[in-house]
XYZ file of C-alpha atoms in Angstrom:
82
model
C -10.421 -2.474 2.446
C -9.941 -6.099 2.147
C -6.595 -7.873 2.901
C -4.614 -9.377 -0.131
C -3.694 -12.242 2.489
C -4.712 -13.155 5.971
C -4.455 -15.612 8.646
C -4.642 -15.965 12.697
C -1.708 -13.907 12.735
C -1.104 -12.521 9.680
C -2.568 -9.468 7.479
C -0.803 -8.350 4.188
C -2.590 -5.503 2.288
C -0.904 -4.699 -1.429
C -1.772 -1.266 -2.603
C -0.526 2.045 -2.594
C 0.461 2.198 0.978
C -0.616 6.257 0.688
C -3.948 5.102 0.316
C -3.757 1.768 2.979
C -1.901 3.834 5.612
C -4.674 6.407 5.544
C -7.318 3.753 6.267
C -5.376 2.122 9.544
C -5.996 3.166 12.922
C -3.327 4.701 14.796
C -0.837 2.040 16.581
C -2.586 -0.665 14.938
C 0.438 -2.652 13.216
C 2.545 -4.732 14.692
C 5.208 -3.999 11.603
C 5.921 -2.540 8.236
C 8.601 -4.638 6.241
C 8.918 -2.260 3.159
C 11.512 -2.466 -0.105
C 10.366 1.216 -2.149
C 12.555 2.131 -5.159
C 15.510 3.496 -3.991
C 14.826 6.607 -6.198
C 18.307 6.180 -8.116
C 16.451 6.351 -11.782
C 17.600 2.355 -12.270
C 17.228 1.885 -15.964
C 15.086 5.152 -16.302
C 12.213 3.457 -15.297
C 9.321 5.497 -13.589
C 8.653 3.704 -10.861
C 12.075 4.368 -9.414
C 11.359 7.913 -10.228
C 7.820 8.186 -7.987
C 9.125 9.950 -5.282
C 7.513 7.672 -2.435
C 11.289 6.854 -1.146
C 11.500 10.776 -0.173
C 7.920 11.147 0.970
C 7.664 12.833 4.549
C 3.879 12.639 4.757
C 4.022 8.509 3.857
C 6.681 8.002 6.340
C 5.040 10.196 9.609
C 1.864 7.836 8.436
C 4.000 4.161 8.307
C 5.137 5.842 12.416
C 1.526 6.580 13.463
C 0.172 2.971 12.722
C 2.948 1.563 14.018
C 6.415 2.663 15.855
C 8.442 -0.235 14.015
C 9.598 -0.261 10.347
C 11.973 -2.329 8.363
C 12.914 -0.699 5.418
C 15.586 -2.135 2.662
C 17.868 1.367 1.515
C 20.510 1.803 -0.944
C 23.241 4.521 -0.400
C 24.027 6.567 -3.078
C 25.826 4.632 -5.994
C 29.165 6.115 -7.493
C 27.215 7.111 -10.731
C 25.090 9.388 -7.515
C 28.317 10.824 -6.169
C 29.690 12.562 -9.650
Protein backbone atom coordinates (compact mmCIF):
# COMPACT_ATOMS: atom_id res chain seq x y z
CA UNK A 1 0.00 0.00 0.00
CA UNK A 2 1.72 3.15 -0.78
CA UNK A 3 0.94 6.49 0.99
CA UNK A 4 -0.85 9.28 -1.11
CA UNK A 5 1.47 11.73 1.02
CA UNK A 6 4.28 11.35 3.45
CA UNK A 7 6.82 13.07 5.42
CA UNK A 8 9.01 12.70 8.83
CA UNK A 9 5.87 12.91 10.55
CA UNK A 10 3.24 12.61 8.40
CA UNK A 11 1.36 9.62 6.44
CA UNK A 12 -1.98 10.27 4.54
CA UNK A 13 -3.39 7.21 2.66
CA UNK A 14 -6.68 8.11 0.29
CA UNK A 15 -8.71 5.07 -0.44
CA UNK A 16 -11.51 3.27 0.77
CA UNK A 17 -10.61 3.29 4.37
CA UNK A 18 -12.47 -0.48 4.45
CA UNK A 19 -9.76 -1.60 2.45
CA UNK A 20 -6.66 0.76 4.21
CA UNK A 21 -7.91 -0.04 7.74
CA UNK A 22 -7.67 -3.74 6.98
CA UNK A 23 -4.01 -3.41 5.94
CA UNK A 24 -2.80 -1.37 9.34
CA UNK A 25 -1.47 -3.00 12.25
CA UNK A 26 -3.27 -2.78 15.36
CA UNK A 27 -2.49 0.59 17.48
CA UNK A 28 -0.48 1.82 14.74
CA UNK A 29 -2.06 5.45 14.14
CA UNK A 30 -1.51 8.17 15.94
CA UNK A 31 -5.12 9.65 14.53
CA UNK A 32 -8.01 9.40 12.17
CA UNK A 33 -9.42 12.94 11.16
CA UNK A 34 -12.47 11.69 9.07
CA UNK A 35 -15.55 13.88 7.29
CA UNK A 36 -17.95 10.58 5.73
CA UNK A 37 -21.31 11.62 4.21
CA UNK A 38 -23.53 12.24 6.79
CA UNK A 39 -25.96 9.69 5.18
CA UNK A 40 -28.87 12.42 4.92
CA UNK A 41 -29.44 11.62 0.93
CA UNK A 42 -28.02 15.49 0.20
CA UNK A 43 -29.19 16.10 -3.30
CA UNK A 44 -29.90 12.29 -3.88
CA UNK A 45 -26.54 11.70 -4.58
CA UNK A 46 -25.09 8.11 -3.93
CA UNK A 47 -22.32 8.73 -2.18
CA UNK A 48 -24.29 10.14 0.71
CA UNK A 49 -26.32 7.06 0.39
CA UNK A 50 -23.14 4.37 0.88
CA UNK A 51 -23.81 3.45 4.17
CA UNK A 52 -20.08 3.85 5.52
CA UNK A 53 -21.47 6.65 8.13
CA UNK A 54 -23.51 3.62 9.86
CA UNK A 55 -20.86 0.97 9.38
CA UNK A 56 -20.06 -0.96 12.75
CA UNK A 57 -17.37 -3.18 11.25
CA UNK A 58 -15.40 0.23 9.70
CA UNK A 59 -15.70 1.94 12.93
CA UNK A 60 -14.43 -1.20 15.53
CA UNK A 61 -11.48 -1.18 12.65
CA UNK A 62 -10.73 3.01 12.73
CA UNK A 63 -10.60 1.87 17.17
CA UNK A 64 -8.19 -1.07 16.67
CA UNK A 65 -5.48 0.99 14.71
CA UNK A 66 -5.86 3.63 16.78
CA UNK A 67 -7.95 4.68 20.11
CA UNK A 68 -8.38 8.42 18.80
CA UNK A 69 -10.81 9.63 16.08
CA UNK A 70 -12.04 12.96 14.95
CA UNK A 71 -14.99 12.66 13.10
CA UNK A 72 -17.14 15.78 11.55
CA UNK A 73 -21.27 14.63 12.23
CA UNK A 74 -24.39 16.24 11.31
CA UNK A 75 -27.56 15.75 13.51
CA UNK A 76 -30.53 15.00 11.91
CA UNK A 77 -31.89 17.99 9.74
CA UNK A 78 -35.66 19.10 10.17
CA UNK A 79 -36.46 17.54 6.68
CA UNK A 80 -34.96 14.05 9.03
CA UNK A 81 -37.31 14.75 11.90
CA UNK A 82 -40.86 14.71 9.79
Amino acid sequence: MEPYYQTKNCTIFNGDCRTILAELEANSVDSIVTDPPYELGFMGKAWDRSGIANDVAMWAECLRVTQSVFDFTATPTAEDAQ
